[in-house]
Short mmCIF file of C-alpha atoms and ligand atoms in Angstrom, two decimals:
data_model
loop_
_atom_site.label_atom_id
_atom_site.label_comp_id
_atom_site.label_asym_id
_atom_site.label_seq_id
_atom_site.Cartn_x
_atom_site.Cartn_y
_atom_site.Cartn_z
CA MET N 21 68.13 104.31 94.75
CA ILE N 22 68.32 108.08 94.93
CA LEU N 23 64.59 108.85 95.06
CA GLN N 24 61.54 107.00 96.25
CA VAL N 25 57.81 108.08 96.42
CA LYS N 26 55.46 105.74 98.25
CA GLU N 27 51.69 106.28 98.15
CA LEU N 28 51.99 109.85 97.76
CA SER N 29 48.67 111.99 97.93
CA LYS N 30 48.10 115.64 97.78
CA SER N 31 44.76 117.64 97.34
CA TYR N 32 44.23 121.34 97.07
CA GLY N 33 40.87 121.65 98.89
CA LYS N 34 38.52 119.26 97.37
CA LYS N 35 40.71 118.74 94.21
CA LEU N 36 42.75 115.48 94.60
CA ALA N 37 45.86 116.58 92.51
CA VAL N 38 47.94 113.53 93.33
CA ASN N 39 46.39 110.31 94.23
CA LYS N 40 48.56 107.59 95.89
CA ILE N 41 51.42 107.39 93.42
CA SER N 42 54.58 105.52 93.92
CA PHE N 43 57.82 105.27 92.03
CA SER N 44 61.49 105.09 92.43
CA VAL N 45 64.48 106.57 90.62
CA GLU N 46 67.99 105.01 90.47
CA GLU N 47 71.13 107.06 90.26
CA GLY N 48 72.08 108.22 86.80
CA GLN N 49 68.65 107.59 85.49
CA ILE N 50 66.67 110.06 83.38
CA PHE N 51 63.11 109.67 84.58
CA ALA N 52 60.40 111.39 82.65
CA LEU N 53 57.03 112.06 84.21
CA LEU N 54 54.42 112.67 81.46
CA GLY N 55 50.84 113.63 81.33
CA PRO N 56 48.41 115.97 79.88
CA ASN N 57 47.75 119.51 81.58
CA GLY N 58 46.54 119.10 85.23
CA ALA N 59 47.73 115.52 85.41
CA GLY N 60 49.53 116.24 88.79
CA LYS N 61 53.33 116.40 87.55
CA THR N 62 54.13 119.84 89.09
CA THR N 63 52.45 118.97 92.35
CA THR N 64 54.41 115.77 92.47
CA LEU N 65 57.71 117.62 91.99
CA LYS N 66 56.72 120.14 94.59
CA CYS N 67 56.03 117.60 97.10
CA ILE N 68 59.36 115.79 96.71
CA LEU N 69 61.04 119.19 97.02
CA GLY N 70 59.15 120.31 100.07
CA LEU N 71 57.42 123.15 98.43
CA ARG N 72 54.13 121.65 99.02
CA LYS N 73 53.23 119.41 102.06
CA GLU N 74 51.87 116.13 101.18
CA ASP N 75 48.65 114.94 102.69
CA SER N 76 50.07 111.33 103.02
CA GLY N 77 52.73 109.06 101.71
CA LYS N 78 56.47 108.93 102.03
CA ILE N 79 59.28 110.50 100.16
CA TYR N 80 62.82 109.54 100.41
CA LEU N 81 65.34 111.80 98.57
CA GLY N 82 68.97 110.65 98.89
CA GLY N 83 71.10 113.38 97.37
CA THR N 84 71.57 117.05 96.81
CA TYR N 85 69.26 118.62 94.13
CA ALA N 86 68.54 121.57 92.06
CA TYR N 87 65.14 122.55 90.58
CA LEU N 88 64.07 124.13 87.40
CA PRO N 89 60.47 125.31 88.16
CA GLU N 90 57.56 125.43 85.68
CA LYS N 91 57.29 129.23 86.07
CA LYS N 92 60.87 130.27 84.60
CA GLU N 93 61.05 133.78 86.46
CA LEU N 94 64.29 135.74 87.30
CA TYR N 95 64.74 139.14 88.66
CA LYS N 96 63.97 141.20 85.71
CA TYR N 97 66.21 144.27 86.36
CA LEU N 98 69.43 142.31 86.83
CA THR N 99 71.80 141.29 84.12
CA VAL N 100 72.54 137.84 83.45
CA GLU N 101 76.01 138.38 84.93
CA LYS N 102 74.64 139.71 88.19
CA MET N 103 72.17 136.83 88.35
CA ILE N 104 75.29 134.52 88.20
CA GLU N 105 76.96 136.45 91.01
CA ILE N 106 74.01 136.30 93.29
CA THR N 107 73.41 132.64 92.56
CA GLN N 108 77.05 132.05 93.38
CA ASN N 109 76.36 133.89 96.68
CA ILE N 110 73.56 131.86 97.89
CA SER N 111 74.39 128.43 96.70
CA LYS N 112 77.61 126.52 97.90
CA MET N 113 77.31 123.98 94.98
CA PHE N 114 76.99 126.55 92.30
CA ARG N 115 79.89 126.64 89.71
CA LYS N 116 80.20 130.05 88.10
CA GLU N 117 82.39 128.85 85.27
CA LYS N 118 80.06 126.09 84.25
CA ALA N 119 77.03 128.74 84.28
CA VAL N 120 79.16 131.07 81.98
CA GLU N 121 80.24 128.21 79.83
CA LEU N 122 76.59 127.02 79.28
CA ILE N 123 75.11 130.74 78.75
CA ASN N 124 77.98 131.36 76.15
CA ASP N 125 76.83 127.97 74.45
CA PHE N 126 73.30 129.41 74.21
CA LYS N 127 74.95 132.65 72.69
CA ILE N 128 73.28 134.89 75.35
CA SER N 129 75.34 138.01 76.51
CA LEU N 130 76.29 138.14 80.12
CA LYS N 131 75.59 141.78 80.00
CA GLU N 132 71.96 141.30 78.83
CA LYS N 133 69.20 142.42 81.24
CA ILE N 134 66.79 139.62 82.17
CA ALA N 135 63.84 141.85 81.18
CA ASN N 136 65.14 141.98 77.64
CA LEU N 137 65.28 138.21 77.17
CA SER N 138 62.65 136.37 75.18
CA HIS N 139 60.85 133.55 76.84
CA GLY N 140 63.15 131.05 75.26
CA MET N 141 66.31 132.80 76.25
CA LEU N 142 65.19 133.21 79.86
CA THR N 143 64.58 129.47 79.92
CA GLN N 144 68.10 128.96 78.63
CA VAL N 145 69.56 131.21 81.23
CA TYR N 146 67.62 129.39 83.93
CA ILE N 147 68.67 126.05 82.74
CA SER N 148 72.23 127.13 82.73
CA LEU N 149 71.98 128.18 86.40
CA VAL N 150 70.36 124.98 87.41
CA PHE N 151 73.12 122.75 85.51
CA ALA N 152 75.73 124.77 87.06
CA GLU N 153 74.71 123.50 90.47
CA ASP N 154 76.90 120.45 91.30
CA VAL N 155 74.31 118.36 92.66
CA ASP N 156 73.21 114.65 92.34
CA ILE N 157 69.70 115.06 91.08
CA TYR N 158 68.01 117.72 88.74
CA PHE N 159 64.34 118.18 88.96
CA LEU N 160 63.29 119.89 85.66
CA ASP N 161 59.76 121.06 85.19
CA GLU N 162 59.13 121.41 81.47
CA PRO N 163 62.57 122.32 80.60
CA THR N 164 62.04 122.74 76.91
CA TRP N 165 58.65 124.62 76.92
CA GLY N 166 58.70 127.39 74.50
CA LEU N 167 62.03 126.61 73.01
CA ASP N 168 62.64 126.21 69.26
CA PRO N 169 63.48 122.76 68.14
CA LEU N 170 67.06 123.41 67.83
CA MET N 171 67.20 124.78 71.38
CA ARG N 172 65.10 121.94 72.69
CA SER N 173 67.70 119.45 71.11
CA LYS N 174 70.52 121.41 72.75
CA VAL N 175 68.79 121.02 76.19
CA ILE N 176 67.98 117.45 75.60
CA GLU N 177 71.82 116.87 74.68
CA LEU N 178 72.64 118.70 78.05
CA VAL N 179 70.39 116.32 79.85
CA ARG N 180 71.96 113.24 78.31
CA LYS N 181 75.45 114.66 79.02
CA MET N 182 74.65 115.33 82.75
CA SER N 183 73.25 111.61 82.98
CA LEU N 184 76.50 110.22 81.40
CA GLU N 185 78.21 111.95 84.06
CA GLY N 186 76.36 110.01 86.53
CA LYS N 187 73.74 112.75 87.45
CA THR N 188 70.14 111.81 87.90
CA ILE N 189 67.42 113.68 86.03
CA VAL N 190 63.70 113.84 86.83
CA TYR N 191 61.79 115.91 84.27
CA THR N 192 58.20 116.65 83.13
CA SER N 193 57.49 117.03 79.48
CA HIS N 194 54.52 116.99 77.01
CA ILE N 195 56.69 116.64 74.13
CA LEU N 196 56.80 112.85 73.34
CA PRO N 197 59.46 112.68 70.57
CA GLU N 198 61.85 114.49 72.86
CA VAL N 199 61.11 112.10 75.71
CA GLU N 200 61.68 109.22 73.56
CA LYS N 201 65.08 110.59 72.64
CA VAL N 202 66.43 110.62 76.02
CA ALA N 203 64.28 109.09 78.83
CA ASP N 204 65.26 105.80 80.59
CA VAL N 205 62.07 105.38 82.43
CA VAL N 206 58.76 107.03 81.95
CA ALA N 207 55.63 107.39 84.15
CA ILE N 208 52.49 108.38 82.52
CA MET N 209 50.17 110.38 84.67
CA ASN N 210 46.63 111.33 84.44
CA HIS N 211 44.20 112.72 86.90
CA GLY N 212 46.61 112.38 89.77
CA LYS N 213 47.36 108.73 89.13
CA ILE N 214 50.41 107.09 87.53
CA LEU N 215 48.69 104.82 84.87
CA GLU N 216 51.90 103.32 83.43
CA LEU N 217 55.51 103.13 84.69
CA ASP N 218 58.25 101.32 82.91
CA PHE N 219 61.41 101.53 81.09
CA LEU N 220 60.83 103.17 77.84
CA ASP N 221 62.10 100.27 75.86
CA ASN N 222 59.83 97.81 77.62
CA LEU N 223 56.88 100.02 77.24
CA LYS N 224 57.34 100.23 73.41
CA GLU N 225 57.84 96.48 73.55
CA LYS N 226 54.97 95.45 75.55
CA TYR N 227 52.11 97.13 73.69
CA VAL N 228 50.59 96.43 70.24
CA ALA N 229 47.56 97.72 68.45
CA CYS N 230 44.86 94.96 67.49
CA VAL N 231 42.14 95.52 65.08
CA VAL N 232 38.84 93.63 65.83
CA GLY N 233 35.35 93.52 64.72
CA LYS N 234 32.67 95.65 66.67
CA ASN N 235 31.29 92.88 68.65
CA GLU N 236 34.70 91.63 69.97
CA ASN N 237 35.88 92.76 73.38
CA VAL N 238 39.66 93.22 73.97
CA GLU N 239 41.05 94.03 77.46
CA GLY N 240 42.89 97.15 76.46
CA TYR N 241 42.58 100.72 75.60
CA LEU N 242 39.96 101.53 72.90
CA PHE N 243 42.06 103.73 70.53
CA LYS N 244 40.01 104.08 67.38
CA GLU N 245 36.62 103.18 66.15
CA THR N 246 35.65 102.78 62.51
CA GLU N 247 32.30 101.73 61.13
CA LYS N 248 33.32 98.11 61.14
CA GLU N 249 36.25 97.74 63.38
CA ASN N 250 37.62 98.76 66.74
CA VAL N 251 41.32 99.30 67.16
CA TYR N 252 42.57 98.66 70.72
CA ILE N 253 45.96 99.10 72.12
CA THR N 254 46.74 96.37 74.55
CA LEU N 255 49.43 94.20 76.14
CA LYS N 256 50.89 91.85 73.68
CA GLU N 257 49.61 88.85 75.37
CA LYS N 258 46.11 90.07 75.47
CA ALA N 259 45.87 90.90 71.71
CA ILE N 260 43.59 89.25 69.39
CA GLY N 261 42.55 89.73 65.80
CA LYS N 262 44.86 91.55 63.35
CA ILE N 263 48.04 92.81 65.11
CA GLU N 264 49.83 95.90 64.29
CA PRO N 265 52.78 97.79 65.66
CA VAL N 266 52.24 100.87 67.81
CA THR N 267 54.45 104.17 68.37
CA PHE N 268 55.09 105.42 71.91
CA GLU N 269 52.73 108.49 71.06
CA ASN N 270 49.97 105.92 70.22
CA ILE N 271 50.61 104.16 73.66
CA PHE N 272 50.64 107.65 75.46
CA GLU N 273 47.50 108.73 74.00
CA ALA N 274 45.60 105.50 74.33
CA ILE N 275 46.58 105.48 78.11
CA VAL N 276 45.74 109.09 78.67
CA ARG N 277 42.48 109.08 76.81
CA THR N 278 41.09 105.95 78.41
CA ASP N 279 40.32 105.54 82.06
CA LYS N 280 42.34 102.63 83.30
CA ARG N 281 39.37 101.13 85.14
CA THR N 282 37.38 100.85 81.93
CA ALA N 283 40.47 99.53 80.24
CA ASN N 284 40.68 96.32 82.54
CA LEU N 285 44.49 96.18 82.24
N1 ATP V 325 47.80 125.89 94.05
C1 ATP V 325 46.83 125.31 93.60
N2 ATP V 325 45.61 125.38 94.11
C2 ATP V 325 44.57 124.85 93.68
N3 ATP V 325 44.63 123.73 92.91
C3 ATP V 325 45.86 123.58 92.14
C4 ATP V 325 46.90 124.34 92.62
N4 ATP V 325 48.11 123.75 92.00
C5 ATP V 325 47.48 122.78 91.19
N5 ATP V 325 46.15 122.66 91.36
C6 ATP V 325 45.35 121.73 90.53
O1 ATP V 325 45.92 120.38 90.80
C7 ATP V 325 45.84 119.65 89.52
C8 ATP V 325 47.26 119.19 89.16
O2 ATP V 325 47.96 120.41 88.73
P1 ATP V 325 49.57 120.21 88.43
O3 ATP V 325 50.10 121.65 88.16
O4 ATP V 325 50.22 119.43 89.47
O5 ATP V 325 49.55 119.38 87.13
P2 ATP V 325 50.49 119.30 85.94
O6 ATP V 325 50.60 117.87 85.42
O7 ATP V 325 51.89 119.94 86.46
O8 ATP V 325 49.94 120.24 84.88
P3 ATP V 325 50.75 121.10 83.61
O9 ATP V 325 51.25 120.19 82.70
O10 ATP V 325 49.39 121.99 83.21
O11 ATP V 325 51.65 122.08 84.26
C9 ATP V 325 45.14 120.46 88.60
O12 ATP V 325 43.80 120.16 88.58
C10 ATP V 325 45.40 121.95 89.13
O13 ATP V 325 44.41 122.65 88.63
#
């Protein structure tokens, strides 16, 4: 195990941003932390990286790491080339040739000023700088935010390649089809809690939708209501009535929309 988080909590004043969450990540795994805005994903990453001090809980991080923050900001008045040079001077693990190769792959000129890059291009430069670090674990906070579909695929391809090389990836995202393409394990967060944590394949396997009459009660997440029927998303063994398959998106939506306590799972 390369990362273990145990009972981590963090508040900002009265706001409980992360509420006793636990998970662990194995070497070489791609671990996706999912959840709607404000779920507590960034705070979790920041506590792991020591950028925020947790209120309670234990964190074990057993390797070198690099971090792609949610706010992708680089020094505006430098060129991409200068940015690479500076990064090389401050980081022992940085491989200049790798950064240049990745930036060339994204078809961005090394002579370009950071200020002239579009949001997507800036993200690509930042991702290249992060992946050029020869570390054990990469923490990526919304690495594909603001990228067009082609570029998103490219980044996801990179994530997969790094994982094949034995690197560990922990990343946050809102984009479920993309997560589905690449993640080994997913943790679904809402209101500071992890509501579901499993291998993606297990998760898709263990839930089904069941359609029951209005007066029937199912232990599960109420997903849809029609005049005559209710549709629940529930664990296979708890399902009654007419059973239908569900997509990962359905499962995510149901878990995030319904409070776990009312779901009785
Ligand atoms: N510096 C801060 N001061 C006060 N409250 C904060 C601060 N940072 C985050 N929060 C609050 O903590 C909660 C969790 O925020 P966090 O940024 O961790 O969520 P997130 O899941 O990363 O959201 P998003 O997907 O929108 O980036 C939110 O309610 C947010 O408003």
